[in-house]
Short mmCIF file of C-alpha atoms in Angstrom, two decimals:
data_model
loop_
_atom_site.label_atom_id
_atom_site.label_comp_id
_atom_site.label_asym_id
_atom_site.label_seq_id
_atom_site.Cartn_x
_atom_site.Cartn_y
_atom_site.Cartn_z
CA MET A 1 165.23 27.16 -20.68
CA PRO A 2 161.79 28.57 -19.59
CA VAL A 3 161.16 32.14 -20.38
CA ARG A 4 158.70 34.55 -18.82
CA ARG A 5 157.60 38.24 -19.44
CA VAL A 6 157.05 40.65 -16.64
CA THR A 7 155.59 44.12 -17.00
CA PHE A 8 156.32 46.99 -14.75
CA ARG A 9 154.80 50.36 -14.67
CA LEU A 10 157.33 53.23 -15.27
CA TYR A 11 156.90 56.55 -13.43
CA PRO A 12 159.14 59.18 -15.26
CA ASN A 13 159.24 62.84 -14.37
CA LYS A 14 158.54 65.64 -16.88
CA LYS A 15 162.09 65.80 -18.20
CA GLN A 16 162.44 62.00 -18.45
CA GLU A 17 159.07 61.67 -20.34
CA GLN A 18 160.16 64.32 -22.90
CA THR A 19 163.27 62.25 -23.53
CA LEU A 20 161.20 59.09 -23.85
CA ARG A 21 158.76 60.68 -26.35
CA TYR A 22 161.70 61.96 -28.33
CA HIS A 23 163.33 58.60 -28.71
CA ARG A 24 159.91 57.12 -29.64
CA LYS A 25 159.47 59.52 -32.34
CA LEU A 26 163.08 58.84 -33.67
CA HIS A 27 162.23 54.92 -33.77
CA LYS A 28 158.84 55.81 -35.53
CA ASP A 29 160.64 58.00 -38.20
CA LEU A 30 163.24 55.04 -38.74
CA TYR A 31 160.33 52.64 -39.16
CA ASN A 32 158.57 54.71 -41.84
CA ALA A 33 161.91 55.51 -43.56
CA ALA A 34 162.82 51.77 -43.72
CA VAL A 35 159.25 50.96 -45.06
CA CYS A 36 159.63 53.84 -47.69
CA ASN A 37 162.93 52.47 -48.64
CA ARG A 38 161.75 49.08 -49.26
CA PHE A 39 158.77 50.22 -51.58
CA THR A 40 160.88 52.77 -53.41
CA GLN A 41 163.78 50.39 -54.14
CA TYR A 42 161.38 47.84 -55.58
CA GLN A 43 159.24 50.16 -57.58
CA LYS A 44 161.94 52.30 -59.19
CA PHE A 45 165.01 49.93 -59.31
CA ASN A 46 163.35 46.49 -59.05
CA HIS A 47 165.52 45.80 -56.20
CA ARG A 48 164.44 43.80 -53.07
CA VAL A 49 166.00 45.21 -50.02
CA ASP A 50 166.35 42.74 -47.11
CA TYR A 51 167.03 43.31 -43.31
CA PHE A 52 170.82 42.86 -43.36
CA GLU A 53 171.11 45.55 -46.14
CA GLN A 54 169.22 48.05 -43.94
CA GLN A 55 171.18 46.97 -40.81
CA ASN A 56 174.51 47.52 -42.46
CA SER A 57 173.64 51.06 -43.58
CA LEU A 58 172.87 52.10 -40.03
CA PRO A 59 176.52 53.46 -39.52
CA ALA A 60 176.28 55.71 -42.71
CA PHE A 61 172.71 56.63 -41.80
CA LYS A 62 173.77 57.91 -38.49
CA GLU A 63 176.50 60.14 -40.12
CA VAL A 64 173.86 61.90 -42.05
CA TRP A 65 171.16 62.09 -39.32
CA THR A 66 173.36 62.74 -36.22
CA GLU A 67 170.35 62.60 -33.73
CA TYR A 68 170.39 58.80 -34.15
CA LYS A 69 173.65 58.57 -32.33
CA LYS A 70 171.87 59.25 -29.06
CA CYS A 71 169.90 55.74 -29.56
CA ASN A 72 171.38 52.54 -28.84
CA CYS A 73 172.52 50.53 -31.85
CA MET A 74 170.70 47.29 -30.97
CA THR A 75 167.32 49.24 -30.62
CA LEU A 76 167.70 50.57 -34.09
CA GLN A 77 168.36 47.14 -35.42
CA ALA A 78 165.26 45.78 -33.52
CA THR A 79 163.27 48.47 -35.14
CA LEU A 80 164.49 47.49 -38.55
CA LYS A 81 163.68 43.88 -37.55
CA ARG A 82 160.19 45.14 -36.92
CA VAL A 83 159.89 46.27 -40.67
CA ASP A 84 161.31 42.78 -41.61
CA TYR A 85 158.55 41.16 -39.64
CA ALA A 86 155.81 43.24 -41.28
CA PHE A 87 157.14 42.43 -44.73
CA ASN A 88 157.60 38.68 -44.28
CA ARG A 89 154.17 38.45 -42.75
CA TRP A 90 152.80 40.32 -45.88
CA PHE A 91 154.81 37.99 -48.25
CA LYS A 92 153.44 34.86 -46.43
CA GLY A 93 149.76 35.95 -46.38
CA LEU A 94 149.56 36.46 -42.79
CA ALA A 95 149.00 40.22 -42.76
CA LYS A 96 148.09 43.20 -44.96
CA ARG A 97 150.38 45.54 -46.71
CA PRO A 98 152.68 47.44 -44.30
CA LYS A 99 151.71 50.90 -43.76
CA TYR A 100 153.52 54.16 -42.52
CA LYS A 101 152.73 54.51 -38.69
CA SER A 102 151.89 57.75 -36.99
CA ILE A 103 153.06 58.50 -33.57
CA LYS A 104 149.70 57.46 -32.02
CA HIS A 105 150.18 53.75 -33.45
CA TYR A 106 153.74 53.37 -32.54
CA SER A 107 153.96 51.95 -29.15
CA GLY A 108 157.78 52.03 -28.41
CA TRP A 109 161.13 50.33 -28.96
CA THR A 110 162.92 47.20 -27.84
CA TYR A 111 166.34 46.32 -26.41
CA PRO A 112 166.93 42.70 -27.96
CA SER A 113 169.98 41.99 -25.76
CA LYS A 114 171.38 42.73 -22.39
CA THR A 115 173.21 45.94 -23.73
CA GLY A 116 172.02 49.42 -23.44
CA TRP A 117 169.86 48.89 -20.30
CA LYS A 118 170.03 47.49 -16.72
CA VAL A 119 167.33 46.78 -14.22
CA HIS A 120 167.78 47.17 -10.49
CA THR A 121 165.08 44.80 -8.83
CA ASN A 122 164.61 41.45 -7.61
CA GLY A 123 160.99 41.46 -9.09
CA ASP A 124 159.31 43.87 -6.64
CA ASN A 125 159.58 47.44 -7.85
CA GLY A 126 162.95 49.04 -8.44
CA TYR A 127 164.76 51.22 -11.05
CA LEU A 128 165.43 50.89 -14.84
CA ASP A 129 168.59 52.35 -16.35
CA LEU A 130 168.51 53.13 -20.02
CA ALA A 131 171.71 54.07 -21.53
CA LYS A 132 171.81 57.64 -23.15
CA ILE A 133 168.45 58.34 -21.78
CA CYS A 134 167.98 58.13 -17.96
CA SER A 135 167.17 56.14 -14.78
CA ILE A 136 163.38 55.67 -14.22
CA GLN A 137 161.54 54.42 -11.21
CA MET A 138 159.31 51.46 -11.93
CA ARG A 139 156.67 49.67 -9.78
CA GLY A 140 155.25 46.06 -10.20
CA LYS A 141 155.78 42.59 -8.73
CA ALA A 142 156.74 39.46 -10.70
CA ARG A 143 155.46 36.13 -9.48
CA ILE A 144 158.92 34.55 -10.50
CA TRP A 145 162.06 36.45 -11.17
CA GLY A 146 165.09 35.27 -12.99
CA THR A 147 167.83 36.50 -15.27
CA PRO A 148 166.74 39.56 -17.48
CA THR A 149 167.40 39.17 -21.30
CA THR A 150 165.42 41.75 -23.24
CA CYS A 151 163.39 44.88 -22.46
CA THR A 152 160.59 46.67 -24.49
CA ILE A 153 159.53 50.19 -23.70
CA VAL A 154 155.86 50.62 -24.27
CA TYR A 155 153.65 53.75 -24.29
CA ARG A 156 149.85 52.93 -23.93
CA ASN A 157 147.05 55.21 -23.07
CA GLY A 158 149.17 58.01 -21.51
CA LYS A 159 151.22 55.42 -19.43
CA TRP A 160 154.80 54.04 -19.79
CA TYR A 161 155.60 50.44 -19.31
CA ALA A 162 158.72 48.14 -19.32
CA SER A 163 158.03 44.63 -20.53
CA ILE A 164 161.12 42.54 -19.50
CA THR A 165 161.61 38.98 -20.45
CA VAL A 166 163.55 36.65 -17.93
CA ASN A 167 165.19 33.25 -18.32
CA LEU A 168 164.29 30.80 -15.45
CA THR A 169 165.85 27.47 -14.36
CA GLU A 170 163.87 24.36 -14.40
CA LEU A 171 163.52 24.47 -10.63
CA GLN A 172 162.26 28.10 -10.64
CA ALA A 173 159.70 27.34 -13.52
CA ALA A 174 158.30 24.30 -11.50
CA THR A 175 156.77 26.39 -8.62
CA ARG A 176 153.01 26.32 -9.77
CA GLN A 177 150.92 24.03 -7.73
CA THR A 178 148.28 21.69 -9.00
CA ASP A 179 146.31 18.62 -8.07
CA PHE A 180 145.44 15.29 -9.75
CA GLY A 181 141.98 16.32 -10.68
CA SER A 182 140.43 15.94 -14.40
CA VAL A 183 137.84 18.29 -15.65
CA GLY A 184 136.07 19.05 -19.02
CA ILE A 185 135.45 22.62 -19.83
CA ASP A 186 132.66 24.09 -22.16
CA PHE A 187 132.77 27.84 -23.16
CA GLY A 188 129.57 29.85 -23.46
CA CYS A 189 128.17 33.42 -23.41
CA LYS A 190 125.59 33.19 -20.53
CA SER A 191 127.81 31.13 -18.46
CA ALA A 192 131.34 31.62 -19.53
CA LEU A 193 132.44 28.14 -18.36
CA ALA A 194 130.76 24.92 -17.54
CA ILE A 195 133.07 22.70 -15.59
CA THR A 196 132.63 19.11 -14.73
CA ASP A 197 134.71 16.10 -13.45
CA GLY A 198 131.96 13.60 -13.87
CA GLU A 199 130.43 13.96 -10.45
CA ASN A 200 130.71 17.61 -9.44
CA HIS A 201 129.39 20.24 -11.77
CA SER A 202 129.94 24.12 -11.72
CA PHE A 203 129.42 27.22 -13.72
CA VAL A 204 131.36 30.32 -14.01
CA GLU A 205 129.08 33.25 -14.92
CA ALA A 206 130.16 35.68 -17.46
CA PRO A 207 131.14 39.00 -15.96
CA LYS A 208 130.07 41.05 -19.06
CA PHE A 209 132.46 43.91 -18.33
CA LEU A 210 131.75 45.51 -21.74
CA ARG A 211 127.98 45.32 -21.53
CA LYS A 212 128.19 47.15 -18.17
CA ALA A 213 130.46 49.95 -19.55
CA GLU A 214 128.44 50.14 -22.83
CA ALA A 215 126.06 52.87 -21.67
CA LYS A 216 129.03 55.05 -20.42
CA ILE A 217 130.84 54.47 -23.73
CA LYS A 218 127.81 55.47 -25.79
CA HIS A 219 127.26 58.47 -23.72
CA LEU A 220 130.91 59.66 -24.27
CA SER A 221 130.73 58.73 -27.93
CA LYS A 222 127.67 60.86 -28.43
CA GLY A 223 129.42 63.85 -26.93
CA LYS A 224 132.29 63.40 -29.19
CA ARG A 225 130.14 63.68 -32.23
CA ARG A 226 129.29 67.17 -31.31
CA LYS A 227 132.92 68.27 -31.40
CA ARG A 228 135.15 68.85 -34.43
CA ALA A 229 136.86 65.51 -35.42
CA PRO A 230 140.07 65.24 -37.41
CA ASN A 231 139.66 65.12 -41.20
CA ARG A 232 142.76 64.17 -43.24
CA ARG A 233 141.29 65.11 -46.59
CA LYS A 234 140.28 68.54 -45.48
CA LYS A 235 143.60 68.74 -43.66
CA GLN A 236 141.70 69.57 -40.50
CA LYS A 237 142.83 68.72 -36.89
CA GLY A 238 140.63 67.53 -34.07
CA SER A 239 139.67 70.15 -31.45
CA SER A 240 141.13 69.92 -27.92
CA ARG A 241 137.54 68.94 -26.63
CA TRP A 242 137.40 66.16 -29.21
CA LYS A 243 140.83 64.87 -27.93
CA LYS A 244 139.74 65.00 -24.27
CA THR A 245 136.53 63.10 -25.01
CA GLN A 246 138.52 60.47 -27.01
CA THR A 247 140.93 60.21 -23.98
CA LYS A 248 137.93 59.49 -21.66
CA ILE A 249 136.74 56.73 -24.01
CA SER A 250 140.10 55.12 -24.25
CA GLN A 251 140.34 55.12 -20.39
CA VAL A 252 137.11 53.38 -20.11
CA THR A 253 137.86 50.78 -22.83
CA ARG A 254 141.12 50.10 -21.37
CA LYS A 255 139.56 49.58 -17.88
CA VAL A 256 137.36 47.01 -19.51
CA ALA A 257 140.30 45.12 -20.99
CA ASN A 258 142.15 45.22 -17.71
CA GLN A 259 139.24 43.84 -15.73
CA ARG A 260 138.72 41.07 -18.39
CA GLN A 261 142.48 40.15 -18.18
CA ASN A 262 142.50 40.08 -14.37
CA TRP A 263 139.33 37.89 -14.27
CA VAL A 264 140.77 35.46 -16.89
CA HIS A 265 143.96 34.92 -14.82
CA GLN A 266 141.94 34.42 -11.75
CA VAL A 267 139.64 31.74 -13.28
CA ALA A 268 142.49 30.03 -15.05
CA THR A 269 144.48 29.93 -11.70
CA ASP A 270 141.57 28.44 -9.72
CA ILE A 271 140.97 25.65 -12.46
CA VAL A 272 144.77 24.67 -12.54
CA ARG A 273 145.09 24.76 -8.78
CA CYS A 274 142.89 21.74 -8.52
CA ASN A 275 143.23 19.95 -11.89
CA SER A 276 146.14 18.76 -13.81
CA PHE A 277 144.11 17.25 -16.76
CA VAL A 278 141.92 19.66 -18.62
CA ALA A 279 139.92 18.83 -21.83
CA THR A 280 138.13 21.51 -23.84
CA GLU A 281 136.85 22.19 -27.27
CA LYS A 282 138.77 23.51 -30.23
CA LEU A 283 137.42 26.83 -30.94
CA GLU A 284 138.11 29.22 -33.90
CA VAL A 285 136.96 32.44 -32.45
CA SER A 286 137.87 34.45 -35.49
CA LYS A 287 135.28 32.45 -37.63
CA MET A 288 132.80 32.46 -34.80
CA THR A 289 132.73 36.22 -34.71
CA ARG A 290 132.55 36.93 -38.33
CA SER A 291 129.96 39.44 -39.39
CA SER A 292 126.83 38.47 -41.20
CA LYS A 293 126.81 39.25 -44.81
CA LYS A 294 123.53 37.63 -45.78
CA GLY A 295 120.25 37.29 -44.07
CA LYS A 296 118.00 39.58 -42.16
CA ARG A 297 119.46 38.95 -38.73
CA LYS A 298 122.53 41.00 -38.91
CA LYS A 299 121.87 42.83 -35.71
CA GLN A 300 121.29 39.63 -33.83
CA LYS A 301 124.57 38.12 -35.07
CA ALA A 302 126.43 41.49 -34.18
CA GLY A 303 125.11 41.06 -30.64
CA LEU A 304 126.19 37.50 -30.37
CA ASN A 305 129.83 38.35 -31.78
CA LYS A 306 130.05 41.11 -29.04
CA SER A 307 128.92 38.61 -26.29
CA ILE A 308 131.55 36.22 -27.41
CA LEU A 309 134.28 38.70 -27.41
CA ASP A 310 133.21 40.08 -24.14
CA VAL A 311 133.72 36.74 -22.52
CA GLY A 312 137.30 36.48 -23.93
CA MET A 313 137.12 32.75 -25.03
CA GLY A 314 140.43 32.82 -26.73
CA MET A 315 142.18 34.57 -23.72
CA LEU A 316 140.68 31.96 -21.39
CA ARG A 317 141.75 29.10 -23.51
CA SER A 318 145.26 30.44 -23.85
CA ALA A 319 145.62 31.12 -20.17
CA ILE A 320 144.25 27.86 -18.99
CA GLU A 321 146.60 25.99 -21.50
CA TYR A 322 149.89 27.63 -20.63
CA LYS A 323 149.19 27.49 -16.79
CA VAL A 324 148.32 23.66 -17.11
CA LYS A 325 151.58 23.04 -19.03
CA ASP A 326 153.51 25.27 -16.56
CA ALA A 327 152.28 23.03 -13.77
CA GLY A 328 153.29 19.94 -15.63
CA GLY A 329 149.75 18.72 -16.42
CA VAL A 330 148.00 17.80 -19.60
CA PHE A 331 145.87 20.09 -21.77
CA ILE A 332 143.89 18.43 -24.58
CA GLU A 333 141.60 20.11 -27.26
CA VAL A 334 138.90 17.93 -28.51
CA PRO A 335 138.28 18.04 -32.31
CA THR A 336 134.87 19.68 -32.26
CA ARG A 337 133.89 18.83 -35.81
CA LYS A 338 134.69 15.18 -35.13
CA VAL A 339 133.26 14.64 -31.58
CA LYS A 340 130.43 17.21 -31.72
CA PRO A 341 130.16 17.70 -27.97
CA SER A 342 126.94 19.67 -27.99
CA GLN A 343 125.14 17.09 -30.05
CA THR A 344 126.51 13.97 -28.41
CA CYS A 345 124.98 12.11 -25.38
CA PRO A 346 127.64 11.47 -22.56
CA ASN A 347 125.66 8.44 -21.53
CA CYS A 348 125.13 6.51 -24.73
CA GLY A 349 127.14 8.46 -27.46
CA ASN A 350 124.19 9.01 -29.62
CA GLN A 351 124.18 12.21 -31.73
CA ALA A 352 121.25 14.46 -32.35
CA LYS A 353 121.03 17.88 -33.75
CA LYS A 354 119.96 20.74 -31.34
CA THR A 355 119.10 24.33 -31.94
CA LEU A 356 120.74 27.10 -29.72
CA LEU A 357 117.35 27.59 -28.12
CA GLN A 358 117.57 23.98 -26.56
CA ARG A 359 119.46 24.51 -23.43
CA VAL A 360 118.80 21.13 -21.80
CA HIS A 361 120.06 17.97 -23.33
CA HIS A 362 117.63 15.09 -23.40
CA CYS A 363 118.55 11.88 -25.10
CA HIS A 364 115.67 10.09 -26.98
CA LYS A 365 117.49 6.86 -27.04
CA CYS A 366 118.56 6.44 -23.42
CA GLY A 367 116.48 9.12 -21.68
CA PHE A 368 119.58 10.81 -20.13
CA THR A 369 118.99 14.56 -19.23
CA MET A 370 121.36 17.25 -18.35
CA ASP A 371 122.11 20.79 -18.91
CA ARG A 372 123.44 21.24 -22.54
CA ASP A 373 126.68 22.80 -21.49
CA LEU A 374 127.56 20.48 -18.67
CA ALA A 375 126.69 17.54 -21.09
CA ALA A 376 129.13 18.95 -23.66
CA ALA A 377 131.88 19.37 -21.11
CA LEU A 378 131.30 15.81 -19.84
CA VAL A 379 131.51 14.43 -23.42
CA MET A 380 134.91 16.26 -23.97
CA LEU A 381 136.21 14.92 -20.67
CA LEU A 382 135.08 11.28 -21.36
CA TRP A 383 136.48 11.46 -24.93
CA ALA A 384 139.79 12.80 -23.84
CA LEU A 385 139.93 9.85 -21.16
CA GLY A 386 138.94 7.31 -23.84
CA ILE A 387 135.73 6.14 -22.23
CA LEU A 388 133.10 7.90 -24.34
CA PRO A 389 130.52 5.31 -25.44
CA GLY A 390 130.78 4.78 -29.26
CA PHE A 391 134.03 6.82 -29.77
CA GLY A 392 137.70 6.00 -29.74
CA THR A 393 140.26 8.43 -28.66
CA ASN A 394 142.88 9.55 -31.13
CA LEU A 395 145.33 11.95 -29.30
CA VAL A 396 147.04 12.77 -32.82
CA ASP A 397 143.77 14.79 -33.53
CA ALA A 398 143.64 16.35 -30.02
CA ASP A 399 146.56 18.88 -30.48
CA ALA A 400 147.01 22.04 -28.62
CA SER A 401 146.46 24.44 -31.42
CA SER A 402 144.21 27.44 -30.92
CA SER A 403 141.82 29.38 -33.31
CA THR A 404 144.81 30.56 -35.17
CA SER A 405 146.15 27.10 -35.72
CA LYS A 406 146.21 27.31 -39.51
CA THR A 407 148.59 30.40 -39.37
CA ARG A 408 150.89 28.50 -36.89
CA ASP A 409 151.49 25.79 -39.52
CA ARG A 410 153.07 28.28 -41.84
CA LYS A 411 156.53 29.31 -41.86
CA ARG A 412 157.89 31.62 -39.07
CA THR A 413 159.24 35.08 -39.98
CA GLY A 414 162.42 34.80 -37.90
CA SER A 415 163.52 36.51 -34.71
CA MET A 416 166.47 38.53 -33.33
CA LYS A 417 168.11 35.29 -31.83
CA GLN A 418 168.07 33.64 -35.14
CA LEU A 419 169.49 36.64 -36.76
CA GLY A 420 172.29 36.80 -34.17
CA GLN A 421 173.35 33.23 -35.29
CA MET A 422 173.81 34.30 -38.75
CA LYS A 423 177.01 35.87 -39.99
CA ARG A 424 176.75 39.88 -40.06
CA GLN A 425 177.49 41.11 -43.53
CA LYS A 426 180.62 43.34 -43.68
CA HIS A 427 181.58 46.41 -45.81
CA SER A 428 183.87 45.73 -48.73
CA PRO A 429 186.51 48.28 -49.68
CA THR A 430 186.92 48.99 -53.44
CA GLY A 431 190.18 50.84 -53.79
CA LEU A 432 189.85 54.26 -52.18
CA VAL A 433 186.08 54.16 -52.20
CA VAL A 434 184.07 52.17 -49.75
CA GLU A 435 180.94 50.95 -51.22
CA THR A 436 178.72 51.32 -48.16
CA ARG A 437 175.15 50.43 -48.63
CA ASP A 438 173.09 52.94 -46.74
CA LEU A 439 169.35 52.64 -45.69
CA TYR A 440 168.27 53.19 -49.21
CA GLY A 441 170.24 50.58 -50.90
CA VAL A 442 172.57 52.70 -53.11
CA GLY A 443 176.38 53.14 -52.96
CA LEU A 444 177.10 56.38 -51.23
CA GLY A 445 180.72 56.27 -52.28
CA SER A 446 180.04 56.43 -56.05
CA SER A 447 177.21 59.15 -56.33
CA PHE A 448 174.49 61.19 -54.61
CA GLU A 449 171.55 59.25 -55.76
CA ALA A 450 170.83 57.79 -52.31
CA LEU A 451 170.61 61.16 -50.62
CA ILE A 452 168.64 62.63 -53.41
CA GLU A 453 166.09 59.83 -53.23
CA VAL A 454 166.02 60.33 -49.37
CA ALA A 455 165.31 63.99 -49.76
CA PHE A 456 162.53 63.34 -52.15
CA CYS A 457 161.00 60.63 -49.88
CA LEU A 458 161.04 63.11 -46.96
CA TYR A 459 159.48 65.85 -49.05
CA ASN A 460 156.75 63.51 -50.17
CA GLN A 461 155.88 62.68 -46.58
CA LYS A 462 155.82 66.35 -45.82
CA TRP A 463 158.92 66.60 -43.91
CA HIS A 464 159.81 69.64 -45.72
CA THR A 465 162.35 71.22 -43.26
CA LEU A 466 164.40 67.99 -43.08
CA ALA A 467 164.36 67.56 -46.76
CA SER A 468 165.64 71.09 -47.30
CA PHE A 469 168.57 70.42 -44.91
CA VAL A 470 169.48 67.42 -47.06
CA PHE A 471 169.22 69.53 -50.34
CA ILE A 472 171.57 72.15 -48.75
CA TYR A 473 173.99 69.41 -47.61
CA LEU A 474 173.98 68.10 -51.30
CA SER A 475 174.68 71.51 -52.82
CA LEU A 476 177.62 72.23 -50.50
CA VAL A 477 179.25 68.96 -51.11
CA ASN A 478 178.91 69.50 -54.89
CA LEU A 479 180.29 73.07 -54.50
CA LEU A 480 183.36 71.80 -52.67
CA SER A 481 183.93 69.10 -55.14
CA PHE A 482 183.80 71.58 -57.89
CA LEU A 483 186.23 74.00 -56.36
CA SER A 484 188.63 71.13 -55.52
#
């Protein structure tokens, strides 16, 4: 069943925003506690904590920290699943070691099922009801609306958003219109796209949103250097003037990102509206934008990297791919190392090396002359159609993998849907004592080692007030047990 994601802007009042911020902080604290639990259990007890062990400890966890009873149980499980994602990606070499997150770097929480929330809309504005929180007005318009399945509350740059996934029927998903055209596309920095169908040629100039806003960003950054910045080593907080300037810089950079994203979708829609067969080059943007480590031209390489990222080649490729496939068309990535589009003549298939300064293709064998980017786009189109002179077409090599194709070949880290298909582990009674595995992986019915460990972890993270409450609770329980 086709799945689409729709994002709405939320407009909470002051009281509702305080509630949203409070729930965001609770999920952030749970995330950090789960990360601390995994590291502590492995370092001290050589015990590897998994997702199910932490999930089954949530009832006992909420008995100790009663404020988490205000949160939906499915959202707490989804937060623990985020921790599981982070550790699985670390184990598989896809990411770095998981870190504790501050409130600035924790975006929000997720409702992984249909429980705990309800949306009142047909795809155009409406209201969002969050259980145990509030009902919030939202604005936005979906191109296609279906059956809502999951909801993620996101806080970004001072604004709240609701990202909702919807299931569509096959008839609803087949609404994107396209034509029977075939084009080849070459990406570049000066001209973002060079498009050709063999007869008609066109260029899409790079908008250079970042370059245009660079002077304003530099001016604001220069003013920020005159203000007191935060320093963790000196335990120094940033001044209010520094925070205001940082907010202005974030607004400018976010505007650049929104402009680029809007432009990418407009260009991709225009291409797919007229063409159902698209051939483009297989790019590895992460490798193309690596910083120069050797040589004397580090500044020039840094400028080239900035131009490549400003165009958004990876975003363009991904947007064109999913829109073509959504319309029922064909998207082919030409193996760049095998075909070498920029060095191959589209007329005779002869290959000759060119420098980046040579912007016009001139074949010394057949005398064919053409713009270099258009010639590369034509080579990719002819190769995909199987009529490039001197080359055979093997569609096995022309997969739809992106610049992160190597990471896609690795094992996935699981999902909430896969976890739902697995049997949930239950508590096992042992006489009069229930060996409940709490968040820190130790039996609560047998000793107080778990809560002691929790208190020390909280104290190490400088949550002194909360740690003192835990110590007082332990003292009272010990006193009552002694008197009895």
